[in-house]
């Protein structure tokens, strides 16, 4: 069970860092597409924010403790923080990269949860992976990339 909990913490860290990126981009985007991108980032960070609590609650339900500091979230994540505000194209590329790392962490955690018969958590991750695939499609489309 410990392995599943640790993988869930990694999922939480990855989602949290992606959430922070999308929220910061919402605040700091400038450019001719401001209304559309401001709205896009708003929808993304709100959706991610809502998932953070559910991930933490799954960790607690598996008798683990959810990390509670920003430093720990960054430590658990495979995505680095932004230290400067990137240009708009880089914002979307950063989100695409972060999203792919979220999917990878979720897939690893899903496999461990299935092996441990943590079916509620694995079912939750199935749904989250599908949601993140949709996020990836939207981010790729914004970058002009084919899915």
PDB file of C-alpha atoms in Angstrom:
ATOM      1  CA  UNK A   1       0.000   0.000   0.000  1.00  0.00           C
ATOM      2  CA  UNK A   2       2.859   2.396   0.766  1.00  0.00           C
ATOM      3  CA  UNK A   3       3.975   2.257  -2.865  1.00  0.00           C
ATOM      4  CA  UNK A   4       0.492   3.307  -4.042  1.00  0.00           C
ATOM      5  CA  UNK A   5       0.375   6.166  -1.543  1.00  0.00           C
ATOM      6  CA  UNK A   6       3.816   7.396  -2.589  1.00  0.00           C
ATOM      7  CA  UNK A   7       2.795   7.281  -6.255  1.00  0.00           C
ATOM      8  CA  UNK A   8      -0.389   9.205  -5.384  1.00  0.00           C
ATOM      9  CA  UNK A   9       1.739  11.885  -3.733  1.00  0.00           C
ATOM     10  CA  UNK A  10       3.749  12.140  -6.945  1.00  0.00           C
ATOM     11  CA  UNK A  11       0.480  12.551  -8.869  1.00  0.00           C
ATOM     12  CA  UNK A  12      -0.561  15.282  -6.453  1.00  0.00           C
ATOM     13  CA  UNK A  13       2.751  17.113  -6.815  1.00  0.00           C
ATOM     14  CA  UNK A  14       2.596  16.995 -10.603  1.00  0.00           C
ATOM     15  CA  UNK A  15      -0.998  18.227 -10.742  1.00  0.00           C
ATOM     16  CA  UNK A  16      -0.271  20.940  -8.182  1.00  0.00           C
ATOM     17  CA  UNK A  17       2.655  22.343 -10.163  1.00  0.00           C
ATOM     18  CA  UNK A  18       0.587  22.276 -13.366  1.00  0.00           C
ATOM     19  CA  UNK A  19      -2.191  24.064 -11.491  1.00  0.00           C
ATOM     20  CA  UNK A  20       0.214  26.780 -10.329  1.00  0.00           C
ATOM     21  CA  UNK A  21       1.564  27.252 -13.849  1.00  0.00           C
ATOM     22  CA  UNK A  22      -1.899  27.616 -15.359  1.00  0.00           C
ATOM     23  CA  UNK A  23      -2.966  30.021 -12.601  1.00  0.00           C
ATOM     24  CA  UNK A  24       0.154  32.165 -13.040  1.00  0.00           C
ATOM     25  CA  UNK A  25      -0.342  32.192 -16.799  1.00  0.00           C
ATOM     26  CA  UNK A  26      -3.942  33.308 -16.264  1.00  0.00           C
ATOM     27  CA  UNK A  27      -2.658  36.268 -14.254  1.00  0.00           C
ATOM     28  CA  UNK A  28       0.262  37.161 -16.500  1.00  0.00           C
ATOM     29  CA  UNK A  29      -0.665  36.450 -20.121  1.00  0.00           C
ATOM     30  CA  UNK A  30      -0.431  39.463 -22.411  1.00  0.00           C
ATOM     31  CA  UNK A  31      -1.177  39.559 -26.098  1.00  0.00           C
ATOM     32  CA  UNK A  32      -3.875  40.045 -28.709  1.00  0.00           C
ATOM     33  CA  UNK A  33      -5.681  36.832 -27.707  1.00  0.00           C
ATOM     34  CA  UNK A  34      -5.925  37.929 -24.076  1.00  0.00           C
ATOM     35  CA  UNK A  35      -9.683  37.331 -23.576  1.00  0.00           C
ATOM     36  CA  UNK A  36      -9.563  33.816 -25.042  1.00  0.00           C
ATOM     37  CA  UNK A  37      -6.355  32.745 -23.293  1.00  0.00           C
ATOM     38  CA  UNK A  38      -7.317  34.353 -19.989  1.00  0.00           C
ATOM     39  CA  UNK A  39     -10.542  32.335 -20.128  1.00  0.00           C
ATOM     40  CA  UNK A  40      -8.736  29.140 -21.206  1.00  0.00           C
ATOM     41  CA  UNK A  41      -6.250  29.369 -18.349  1.00  0.00           C
ATOM     42  CA  UNK A  42      -9.103  30.119 -15.936  1.00  0.00           C
ATOM     43  CA  UNK A  43     -10.996  26.984 -16.950  1.00  0.00           C
ATOM     44  CA  UNK A  44      -7.845  24.879 -16.775  1.00  0.00           C
ATOM     45  CA  UNK A  45      -6.641  26.032 -13.377  1.00  0.00           C
ATOM     46  CA  UNK A  46     -10.122  25.711 -11.864  1.00  0.00           C
ATOM     47  CA  UNK A  47     -10.484  22.161 -13.162  1.00  0.00           C
ATOM     48  CA  UNK A  48      -7.029  21.241 -11.842  1.00  0.00           C
ATOM     49  CA  UNK A  49      -7.712  22.916  -8.505  1.00  0.00           C
ATOM     50  CA  UNK A  50     -10.845  20.843  -8.003  1.00  0.00           C
ATOM     51  CA  UNK A  51      -8.912  17.642  -8.688  1.00  0.00           C
ATOM     52  CA  UNK A  52      -6.197  18.438  -6.136  1.00  0.00           C
ATOM     53  CA  UNK A  53      -8.549  17.964  -3.191  1.00  0.00           C
ATOM     54  CA  UNK A  54      -9.823  14.653  -4.553  1.00  0.00           C
ATOM     55  CA  UNK A  55      -6.278  13.333  -5.009  1.00  0.00           C
ATOM     56  CA  UNK A  56      -5.345  14.357  -1.455  1.00  0.00           C
ATOM     57  CA  UNK A  57      -8.481  12.689  -0.107  1.00  0.00           C
ATOM     58  CA  UNK A  58      -7.576   9.448  -1.876  1.00  0.00           C
ATOM     59  CA  UNK A  59      -4.162   9.609  -0.199  1.00  0.00           C
ATOM     60  CA  UNK A  60      -5.866  10.013   3.180  1.00  0.00           C
ATOM     61  CA  UNK A  61      -8.311   7.188   2.427  1.00  0.00           C
ATOM     62  CA  UNK A  62      -5.301   4.928   1.850  1.00  0.00           C
ATOM     63  CA  UNK A  63      -3.940   5.880   5.306  1.00  0.00           C
ATOM     64  CA  UNK A  64      -1.317   8.263   3.987  1.00  0.00           C
ATOM     65  CA  UNK A  65      -0.813  11.933   4.719  1.00  0.00           C
ATOM     66  CA  UNK A  66      -1.088  14.416   1.879  1.00  0.00           C
ATOM     67  CA  UNK A  67       1.892  16.744   1.470  1.00  0.00           C
ATOM     68  CA  UNK A  68       1.119  20.200   2.785  1.00  0.00           C
ATOM     69  CA  UNK A  69       3.851  22.550   1.624  1.00  0.00           C
ATOM     70  CA  UNK A  70       4.688  24.185  -1.674  1.00  0.00           C
ATOM     71  CA  UNK A  71       8.268  22.972  -1.383  1.00  0.00           C
ATOM     72  CA  UNK A  72       7.101  19.374  -1.016  1.00  0.00           C
ATOM     73  CA  UNK A  73       4.747  19.687  -4.002  1.00  0.00           C
ATOM     74  CA  UNK A  74       7.610  20.926  -6.174  1.00  0.00           C
ATOM     75  CA  UNK A  75       9.882  18.183  -4.838  1.00  0.00           C
ATOM     76  CA  UNK A  76       7.312  15.515  -5.746  1.00  0.00           C
ATOM     77  CA  UNK A  77       6.704  16.906  -9.234  1.00  0.00           C
ATOM     78  CA  UNK A  78       8.569  15.989 -12.393  1.00  0.00           C
ATOM     79  CA  UNK A  79       7.864  19.503 -13.698  1.00  0.00           C
ATOM     80  CA  UNK A  80      10.021  22.451 -12.744  1.00  0.00           C
ATOM     81  CA  UNK A  81       8.576  25.720 -11.527  1.00  0.00           C
ATOM     82  CA  UNK A  82       8.741  28.784 -13.729  1.00  0.00           C
ATOM     83  CA  UNK A  83      11.122  31.352 -12.310  1.00  0.00           C
ATOM     84  CA  UNK A  84      10.139  33.960 -14.906  1.00  0.00           C
ATOM     85  CA  UNK A  85       7.019  34.644 -16.927  1.00  0.00           C
ATOM     86  CA  UNK A  86       7.485  32.885 -20.281  1.00  0.00           C
ATOM     87  CA  UNK A  87       6.283  34.178 -23.619  1.00  0.00           C
ATOM     88  CA  UNK A  88       2.790  32.994 -24.662  1.00  0.00           C
ATOM     89  CA  UNK A  89       3.953  30.135 -26.900  1.00  0.00           C
ATOM     90  CA  UNK A  90       6.261  28.870 -24.153  1.00  0.00           C
ATOM     91  CA  UNK A  91       3.374  29.028 -21.666  1.00  0.00           C
ATOM     92  CA  UNK A  92       1.428  26.534 -23.730  1.00  0.00           C
ATOM     93  CA  UNK A  93       4.477  24.349 -24.360  1.00  0.00           C
ATOM     94  CA  UNK A  94       5.198  24.311 -20.625  1.00  0.00           C
ATOM     95  CA  UNK A  95       1.608  23.272 -19.921  1.00  0.00           C
ATOM     96  CA  UNK A  96       1.781  20.545 -22.562  1.00  0.00           C
ATOM     97  CA  UNK A  97       4.996  19.200 -21.032  1.00  0.00           C
ATOM     98  CA  UNK A  98       3.511  19.354 -17.523  1.00  0.00           C
ATOM     99  CA  UNK A  99       0.337  17.625 -18.693  1.00  0.00           C
ATOM    100  CA  UNK A 100       2.321  14.775 -20.238  1.00  0.00           C
ATOM    101  CA  UNK A 101       4.174  14.325 -16.935  1.00  0.00           C
ATOM    102  CA  UNK A 102       0.860  14.305 -15.079  1.00  0.00           C
ATOM    103  CA  UNK A 103      -0.443  11.565 -17.378  1.00  0.00           C
ATOM    104  CA  UNK A 104       2.752   9.538 -16.903  1.00  0.00           C
ATOM    105  CA  UNK A 105       2.544   9.839 -13.095  1.00  0.00           C
ATOM    106  CA  UNK A 106      -1.148   8.941 -13.150  1.00  0.00           C
ATOM    107  CA  UNK A 107      -0.557   5.930 -15.383  1.00  0.00           C
ATOM    108  CA  UNK A 108       2.174   4.630 -13.077  1.00  0.00           C
ATOM    109  CA  UNK A 109      -0.036   5.188 -10.030  1.00  0.00           C
ATOM    110  CA  UNK A 110      -3.005   3.579 -11.793  1.00  0.00           C
ATOM    111  CA  UNK A 111      -0.993   0.414 -12.470  1.00  0.00           C
ATOM    112  CA  UNK A 112       0.175   0.236  -8.848  1.00  0.00           C
ATOM    113  CA  UNK A 113      -3.361   0.844  -7.562  1.00  0.00           C
ATOM    114  CA  UNK A 114      -4.737  -1.966  -9.746  1.00  0.00           C
ATOM    115  CA  UNK A 115      -2.084  -4.363  -8.467  1.00  0.00           C
ATOM    116  CA  UNK A 116      -2.925  -3.386  -4.868  1.00  0.00           C
ATOM    117  CA  UNK A 117      -6.684  -3.728  -5.517  1.00  0.00           C
ATOM    118  CA  UNK A 118      -7.244  -0.041  -4.689  1.00  0.00           C
ATOM    119  CA  UNK A 119     -10.067   0.013  -7.210  1.00  0.00           C
ATOM    120  CA  UNK A 120     -11.703   3.264  -6.116  1.00  0.00           C
ATOM    121  CA  UNK A 121      -8.443   5.114  -6.591  1.00  0.00           C
ATOM    122  CA  UNK A 122      -7.651   3.343  -9.869  1.00  0.00           C
ATOM    123  CA  UNK A 123     -11.137   4.176 -11.209  1.00  0.00           C
ATOM    124  CA  UNK A 124     -10.612   7.797 -10.194  1.00  0.00           C
ATOM    125  CA  UNK A 125      -7.295   7.832 -12.073  1.00  0.00           C
ATOM    126  CA  UNK A 126      -8.894   6.350 -15.199  1.00  0.00           C
ATOM    127  CA  UNK A 127     -11.242   9.315 -15.315  1.00  0.00           C
ATOM    128  CA  UNK A 128      -8.455  11.805 -14.565  1.00  0.00           C
ATOM    129  CA  UNK A 129      -6.251  10.377 -17.323  1.00  0.00           C
ATOM    130  CA  UNK A 130      -9.085  10.873 -19.813  1.00  0.00           C
ATOM    131  CA  UNK A 131      -9.521  14.471 -18.619  1.00  0.00           C
ATOM    132  CA  UNK A 132      -5.797  15.139 -19.002  1.00  0.00           C
ATOM    133  CA  UNK A 133      -5.809  13.649 -22.500  1.00  0.00           C
ATOM    134  CA  UNK A 134      -8.475  16.222 -23.358  1.00  0.00           C
ATOM    135  CA  UNK A 135      -6.338  18.967 -21.788  1.00  0.00           C
ATOM    136  CA  UNK A 136      -3.451  17.778 -23.946  1.00  0.00           C
ATOM    137  CA  UNK A 137      -5.547  17.890 -27.097  1.00  0.00           C
ATOM    138  CA  UNK A 138      -6.683  21.452 -26.356  1.00  0.00           C
ATOM    139  CA  UNK A 139      -3.177  22.662 -25.542  1.00  0.00           C
ATOM    140  CA  UNK A 140      -1.763  21.004 -28.673  1.00  0.00           C
ATOM    141  CA  UNK A 141      -4.494  22.555 -30.804  1.00  0.00           C
ATOM    142  CA  UNK A 142      -3.668  25.971 -29.349  1.00  0.00           C
ATOM    143  CA  UNK A 143      -0.023  25.408 -30.288  1.00  0.00           C
ATOM    144  CA  UNK A 144      -1.081  24.385 -33.786  1.00  0.00           C
ATOM    145  CA  UNK A 145       0.049  20.795 -33.232  1.00  0.00           C
ATOM    146  CA  UNK A 146      -1.832  17.707 -34.314  1.00  0.00           C
ATOM    147  CA  UNK A 147      -2.884  15.373 -31.497  1.00  0.00           C
TER     148      UNK A 147
END
